[in-house]
Short mmCIF file of C-alpha atoms in Angstrom, two decimals:
data_model
loop_
_atom_site.label_atom_id
_atom_site.label_comp_id
_atom_site.label_asym_id
_atom_site.label_seq_id
_atom_site.Cartn_x
_atom_site.Cartn_y
_atom_site.Cartn_z
CA MET A 161 0.08 0.00 -0.05
CA ARG A 162 1.11 3.48 -1.02
CA VAL A 163 0.15 6.27 1.02
CA LEU A 164 0.87 10.13 0.89
CA ILE A 165 0.98 12.24 3.90
CA ILE A 166 0.62 16.25 3.24
CA ASP A 167 1.44 18.01 6.32
CA ASP A 168 3.89 20.83 7.11
CA SER A 169 4.62 19.59 10.42
CA MET A 170 7.63 16.75 10.07
CA VAL A 171 6.60 15.65 13.38
CA ILE A 172 2.86 15.10 12.32
CA ARG A 173 3.79 13.32 9.10
CA LYS A 174 6.32 10.88 11.22
CA LEU A 175 3.79 10.34 13.83
CA VAL A 176 0.77 9.71 11.43
CA ALA A 177 3.04 7.00 9.51
CA ARG A 178 4.27 5.35 12.40
CA THR A 179 0.17 5.17 13.63
CA LEU A 180 -0.76 3.78 10.14
CA LEU A 181 1.98 1.19 10.93
CA GLN A 182 0.50 0.19 14.06
CA ALA A 183 -2.92 0.49 12.77
CA GLY A 184 -1.85 -2.61 10.84
CA LEU A 185 -1.72 -1.17 7.54
CA ASP A 186 0.89 -2.99 4.94
CA LEU A 187 2.64 0.15 3.94
CA THR A 188 4.94 -0.36 1.31
CA GLU A 189 5.94 3.09 0.81
CA THR A 190 4.96 6.42 2.65
CA LEU A 191 5.61 9.68 0.56
CA HIS A 192 5.85 12.79 2.35
CA ALA A 193 4.88 16.54 1.21
CA ALA A 194 5.07 19.43 3.31
CA ASN A 195 2.21 21.43 1.25
CA GLY A 196 -0.49 21.14 -0.91
CA ALA A 197 1.77 22.11 -3.87
CA GLU A 198 4.46 19.23 -2.97
CA GLY A 199 1.30 16.96 -2.86
CA ILE A 200 -0.13 17.59 -6.10
CA ALA A 201 3.68 16.97 -7.36
CA ALA A 202 3.91 13.81 -5.53
CA VAL A 203 0.36 12.63 -7.01
CA GLU A 204 1.37 13.51 -10.43
CA LYS A 205 4.44 11.74 -10.17
CA ALA A 206 2.78 8.60 -8.73
CA ALA A 207 0.31 8.62 -11.79
CA ALA A 208 3.12 9.29 -14.14
CA GLU A 209 5.07 6.17 -12.95
CA GLY A 210 2.04 4.00 -12.92
CA ARG A 211 2.39 3.63 -9.11
CA PRO A 212 -0.82 4.81 -7.94
CA LEU A 213 -1.51 5.83 -4.39
CA ASP A 214 -3.90 4.04 -1.96
CA LEU A 215 -4.52 6.79 0.53
CA ILE A 216 -3.66 10.55 0.84
CA LEU A 217 -3.77 12.09 4.38
CA CYS A 218 -3.77 15.87 4.13
CA ASP A 219 -3.51 18.77 6.66
CA VAL A 220 -5.91 21.59 6.61
CA HIS A 221 -3.67 24.73 7.10
CA MET A 222 -0.25 24.71 5.43
CA PRO A 223 1.77 27.50 4.01
CA VAL A 224 2.36 27.71 0.17
CA MET A 225 -0.97 25.58 -0.55
CA SER A 226 -3.43 24.53 2.00
CA GLY A 227 -5.29 21.50 2.22
CA LEU A 228 -8.86 23.02 0.48
CA ASP A 229 -6.61 24.18 -2.18
CA PHE A 230 -4.91 20.92 -2.80
CA LEU A 231 -8.18 19.15 -3.04
CA LEU A 232 -9.45 21.94 -5.50
CA GLU A 233 -6.17 21.49 -7.54
CA LYS A 234 -6.39 17.80 -7.48
CA GLN A 235 -10.29 18.01 -8.62
CA ARG A 236 -9.39 20.45 -11.51
CA ARG A 237 -6.31 18.19 -12.83
CA ASN A 238 -8.49 15.17 -12.28
CA LEU A 239 -5.81 13.61 -10.33
CA ALA A 240 -6.07 10.32 -8.35
CA PRO A 241 -9.85 10.80 -8.34
CA ASP A 242 -10.50 7.54 -6.88
CA VAL A 243 -8.04 7.62 -4.07
CA PRO A 244 -9.66 8.51 -0.66
CA VAL A 245 -8.38 11.51 0.87
CA VAL A 246 -8.69 11.93 4.90
CA MET A 247 -7.96 15.58 6.24
CA ILE A 248 -6.03 16.21 9.45
CA THR A 249 -7.08 19.03 11.66
CA VAL A 250 -6.72 20.00 14.95
CA ASP A 251 -10.30 21.43 14.88
CA GLY A 252 -12.75 19.38 13.76
CA SER A 253 -15.32 22.42 13.87
CA ASP A 254 -13.19 24.45 11.40
CA PRO A 255 -15.38 25.28 8.60
CA GLN A 256 -12.37 24.73 6.08
CA VAL A 257 -13.01 20.87 7.18
CA ILE A 258 -16.41 20.73 6.16
CA LYS A 259 -15.54 22.50 2.82
CA ALA A 260 -12.81 19.75 2.36
CA VAL A 261 -15.67 17.08 2.67
CA GLY A 262 -17.61 18.90 0.29
CA LEU A 263 -14.68 18.67 -2.08
CA GLY A 264 -14.35 14.96 -1.98
CA ALA A 265 -12.54 14.37 1.38
CA GLN A 266 -13.96 11.14 2.81
CA GLY A 267 -13.16 12.29 6.18
CA PHE A 268 -11.10 13.55 8.79
CA VAL A 269 -8.91 12.95 11.89
CA SER A 270 -8.68 15.28 14.68
CA LYS A 271 -5.30 15.67 16.78
CA PRO A 272 -4.85 14.46 19.03
CA PHE A 273 -5.96 11.00 17.91
CA THR A 274 -5.92 7.58 18.93
CA LEU A 275 -4.53 4.41 17.10
CA GLN A 276 -8.07 2.86 17.46
CA GLN A 277 -9.60 6.09 15.83
CA VAL A 278 -7.17 6.14 12.74
CA GLN A 279 -7.68 2.28 12.33
CA THR A 280 -11.46 2.47 12.39
CA LEU A 281 -11.47 5.44 9.79
CA VAL A 282 -8.87 4.12 7.47
CA ALA A 283 -10.27 0.41 7.65
CA SER A 284 -13.57 1.87 6.66
CA LEU A 285 -12.35 3.65 3.64
CA LEU A 286 -10.03 1.10 2.36
CA LEU A 287 -12.58 -1.66 3.02
CA ASP A 288 -15.73 0.17 1.76
CA PRO A 289 -14.57 2.97 -0.47
CA ALA A 290 -17.05 5.97 -1.10
CA MET B 259 -13.10 38.78 42.74
CA ALA B 260 -14.78 35.26 43.55
CA ALA B 261 -16.43 34.88 40.13
CA ASN B 262 -12.94 35.26 38.62
CA ARG B 263 -11.37 32.87 41.02
CA SER B 264 -14.50 30.41 40.14
CA ALA B 265 -13.82 30.94 36.25
CA GLU B 266 -9.83 30.21 36.77
CA ASP B 267 -10.60 26.89 38.81
CA HIS B 268 -12.94 25.84 35.81
CA TRP B 269 -10.35 26.56 33.35
CA ILE B 270 -7.58 25.11 35.43
CA GLY B 271 -9.64 21.88 35.47
CA GLN B 272 -10.25 22.00 31.82
CA ILE B 273 -6.66 22.16 30.83
CA ASP B 274 -5.29 19.68 33.22
CA GLY B 275 -7.74 17.68 31.21
CA ILE B 276 -6.56 18.87 27.91
CA VAL B 277 -3.17 18.26 28.42
CA GLU B 278 -3.58 14.73 29.98
CA GLU B 279 -5.86 13.92 26.89
CA VAL B 280 -3.18 15.21 24.30
CA PHE B 281 -0.51 13.14 26.16
CA GLN B 282 -2.29 9.94 26.52
CA MET B 283 -3.99 9.75 22.81
CA MET B 284 -1.06 11.07 20.96
CA LEU B 285 2.18 9.83 22.96
CA GLN B 286 0.50 7.19 25.21
CA ARG B 287 2.00 8.79 28.11
CA SER B 288 0.90 10.20 31.35
CA CYS B 289 1.26 13.87 32.19
CA GLY B 290 0.16 15.44 35.44
CA VAL B 291 0.20 18.64 37.29
CA ALA B 292 3.62 19.48 38.76
CA ASP B 293 4.57 21.97 41.52
CA ASP B 294 3.22 25.42 40.43
CA ALA B 295 5.53 27.25 42.57
CA ALA B 296 8.67 25.70 40.90
CA GLU B 297 10.80 27.57 38.56
CA ILE B 298 11.18 26.21 35.61
CA GLY B 299 13.81 27.32 32.91
CA ILE B 300 12.27 28.46 29.65
CA ASP B 301 14.30 27.78 26.70
CA ILE B 302 11.56 27.45 24.01
CA SER B 303 8.22 28.63 23.80
CA ALA B 304 5.27 28.33 21.41
CA ARG B 305 2.07 30.28 21.11
CA VAL B 306 -1.07 29.90 19.61
CA LEU B 307 -3.81 32.63 19.16
CA ILE B 308 -7.57 32.29 19.45
CA SER B 309 -9.13 35.11 17.40
CA GLY B 310 -12.67 35.82 16.44
CA THR B 311 -15.76 35.86 18.99
CA VAL B 312 -13.29 34.88 21.85
CA GLU B 313 -9.97 36.18 21.84
CA GLY B 314 -7.21 33.74 23.65
CA ARG B 315 -3.75 32.98 24.01
CA CYS B 316 -2.07 29.87 24.63
CA VAL B 317 1.62 29.65 25.41
CA ILE B 318 3.77 26.85 26.43
CA GLN B 319 7.21 26.73 27.66
CA PHE B 320 9.90 24.35 27.79
CA PRO B 321 13.32 23.95 29.29
CA SER B 322 15.66 22.46 26.31
CA ALA B 323 16.09 18.93 28.17
CA SER B 324 12.02 18.55 28.24
CA ALA B 325 11.67 19.74 24.65
CA ARG B 326 14.24 16.91 23.37
CA LYS B 327 12.27 14.54 25.66
CA LEU B 328 8.97 15.78 23.99
CA THR B 329 10.46 15.66 20.35
CA THR B 330 11.75 11.74 21.20
CA LEU B 331 8.17 10.90 22.43
CA PHE B 332 6.76 12.43 19.05
CA LEU B 333 9.44 10.99 16.77
CA GLY B 334 10.27 7.77 18.29
CA SER B 335 13.60 6.21 19.10
CA GLU B 336 15.18 6.95 15.69
CA GLY B 337 17.25 9.82 17.14
CA SER B 338 18.90 10.02 20.40
CA GLU B 339 17.50 12.95 22.62
CA GLY B 340 20.78 14.87 22.13
CA GLY B 341 20.42 14.66 18.37
CA TRP B 342 17.46 16.44 17.51
CA ASP B 343 18.16 19.52 15.37
CA ASP B 344 16.43 22.85 16.54
CA ALA B 345 13.69 22.86 13.61
CA MET B 346 12.60 19.35 14.93
CA ILE B 347 12.20 20.42 18.60
CA GLU B 348 10.45 23.45 17.40
CA ASP B 349 7.91 21.52 15.39
CA ALA B 350 7.29 19.11 18.28
CA VAL B 351 6.96 21.97 20.63
CA GLY B 352 4.43 23.60 18.11
CA GLU B 353 2.47 20.64 17.40
CA LEU B 354 2.00 20.33 21.41
CA CYS B 355 0.97 23.95 21.53
CA ASN B 356 -1.19 23.81 18.46
CA MET B 357 -3.29 20.54 19.89
CA ILE B 358 -3.46 22.18 23.49
CA ALA B 359 -4.96 25.37 22.11
CA GLY B 360 -7.26 23.29 19.74
CA GLY B 361 -8.54 21.55 22.68
CA TRP B 362 -8.99 24.67 24.68
CA LYS B 363 -10.85 26.42 21.67
CA THR B 364 -13.29 23.49 21.35
CA ARG B 365 -14.22 24.15 24.96
CA LEU B 366 -14.02 27.91 24.55
CA CYS B 367 -15.98 28.84 21.52
CA MET B 368 -19.67 27.89 21.28
CA LEU B 369 -20.58 25.82 18.33
CA ASP B 370 -22.17 29.05 16.80
CA SER B 371 -19.29 31.22 17.26
CA VAL B 372 -16.75 32.25 14.92
CA CYS B 373 -13.16 31.28 16.44
CA ASP B 374 -9.92 30.78 14.41
CA LEU B 375 -6.87 29.33 15.56
CA SER B 376 -3.07 30.95 14.39
CA VAL B 377 -0.67 28.63 13.29
CA PRO B 378 2.09 28.29 16.32
CA SER B 379 4.63 30.70 16.75
CA ILE B 380 8.31 29.90 18.29
CA SER B 381 10.54 31.73 20.19
CA ARG B 382 13.72 30.92 21.81
CA GLY B 383 13.93 32.24 25.47
CA LEU B 384 11.27 34.43 27.04
CA ASP B 385 10.18 36.90 24.64
CA LEU B 386 6.65 35.49 23.91
CA ASP B 387 4.11 37.39 25.71
CA SER B 388 2.70 35.08 28.61
CA SER B 389 1.63 37.75 30.93
CA ASP B 390 -1.60 37.12 32.38
CA ALA B 391 -3.08 40.42 31.26
CA GLY B 392 -6.57 40.10 30.08
CA THR B 393 -9.67 39.03 31.74
CA LEU B 394 -8.71 35.70 32.90
CA GLY B 395 -5.13 34.33 33.18
CA VAL B 396 -4.14 30.73 33.98
CA ARG B 397 -0.41 29.26 34.54
CA ARG B 398 0.31 25.58 35.19
CA ASN B 399 3.38 23.42 35.39
CA TYR B 400 3.01 19.75 34.10
CA ALA B 401 5.57 16.94 34.36
CA PHE B 402 5.89 13.65 31.89
CA ASP B 403 8.89 11.24 32.57
CA ASP B 404 10.32 13.67 34.74
CA SER B 405 10.25 16.34 32.40
CA VAL B 406 8.41 19.39 32.92
CA PHE B 407 6.74 22.43 30.98
CA THR B 408 4.40 25.12 31.67
CA VAL B 409 1.03 25.97 30.05
CA ASN B 410 -0.12 29.70 30.21
CA LEU B 411 -3.86 30.37 28.78
CA ALA B 412 -5.30 33.99 28.78
CA ILE B 413 -8.63 35.14 27.54
CA LEU B 414 -8.08 38.69 26.43
#
């Protein structure tokens, strides 16, 4: 399974990657991006190489390109339309999270999160993609 | 005066719960209240502002050793505690501040109110404003694995 984690915090990217491993995901590769623009580049590269992604986790607020703009750009270019996107936020009531779901994000995880919360969300997306 | 004291007690209880929740959920560690009178050296601070219907400020302050320990808890054992670079340590302290401020915002702002969180700003030393100026100010010391830090909250 190939996962892309987009977050301007390296600490959060590593923590999320570790949580996914602990959740039992068979990660063959974890790609990291520090903002939405790097995320778009990573998605494009994965498509060009014929090595599709299975899951994208994306922070909401980032410099350069936000999570919302990442979703808009991904949609505009029709990149990885079938790959589930989960937003990462510190504030589940943030209107940006609601907008993200409206733009195709399949869910969100609120920091702090538990292993069980991530496990449940990811399992539901990968076993029963929307 | 009594009402202010009561509000402080309320928020102290809330903050204790938020800090413990963040450590338990993200780091699988307990983090409890430490001696409030203890002098904790401050080498690195992070601040997140709440703006909108409610204006608030969350500042957390760490001595270097505690900040390195926190970074190790976040990143695992891939590096020694002395081996983290400044950017990693600042990232870890900033993220902790972000999560504590996020938890506080959830409890502080009503569902129908408009409140935003700033991104964490980081400072080396004491120059982040953590004075208790405002309608309410709470300062608490906490400890995890024998490492201490301070949380300052203010409603402005």
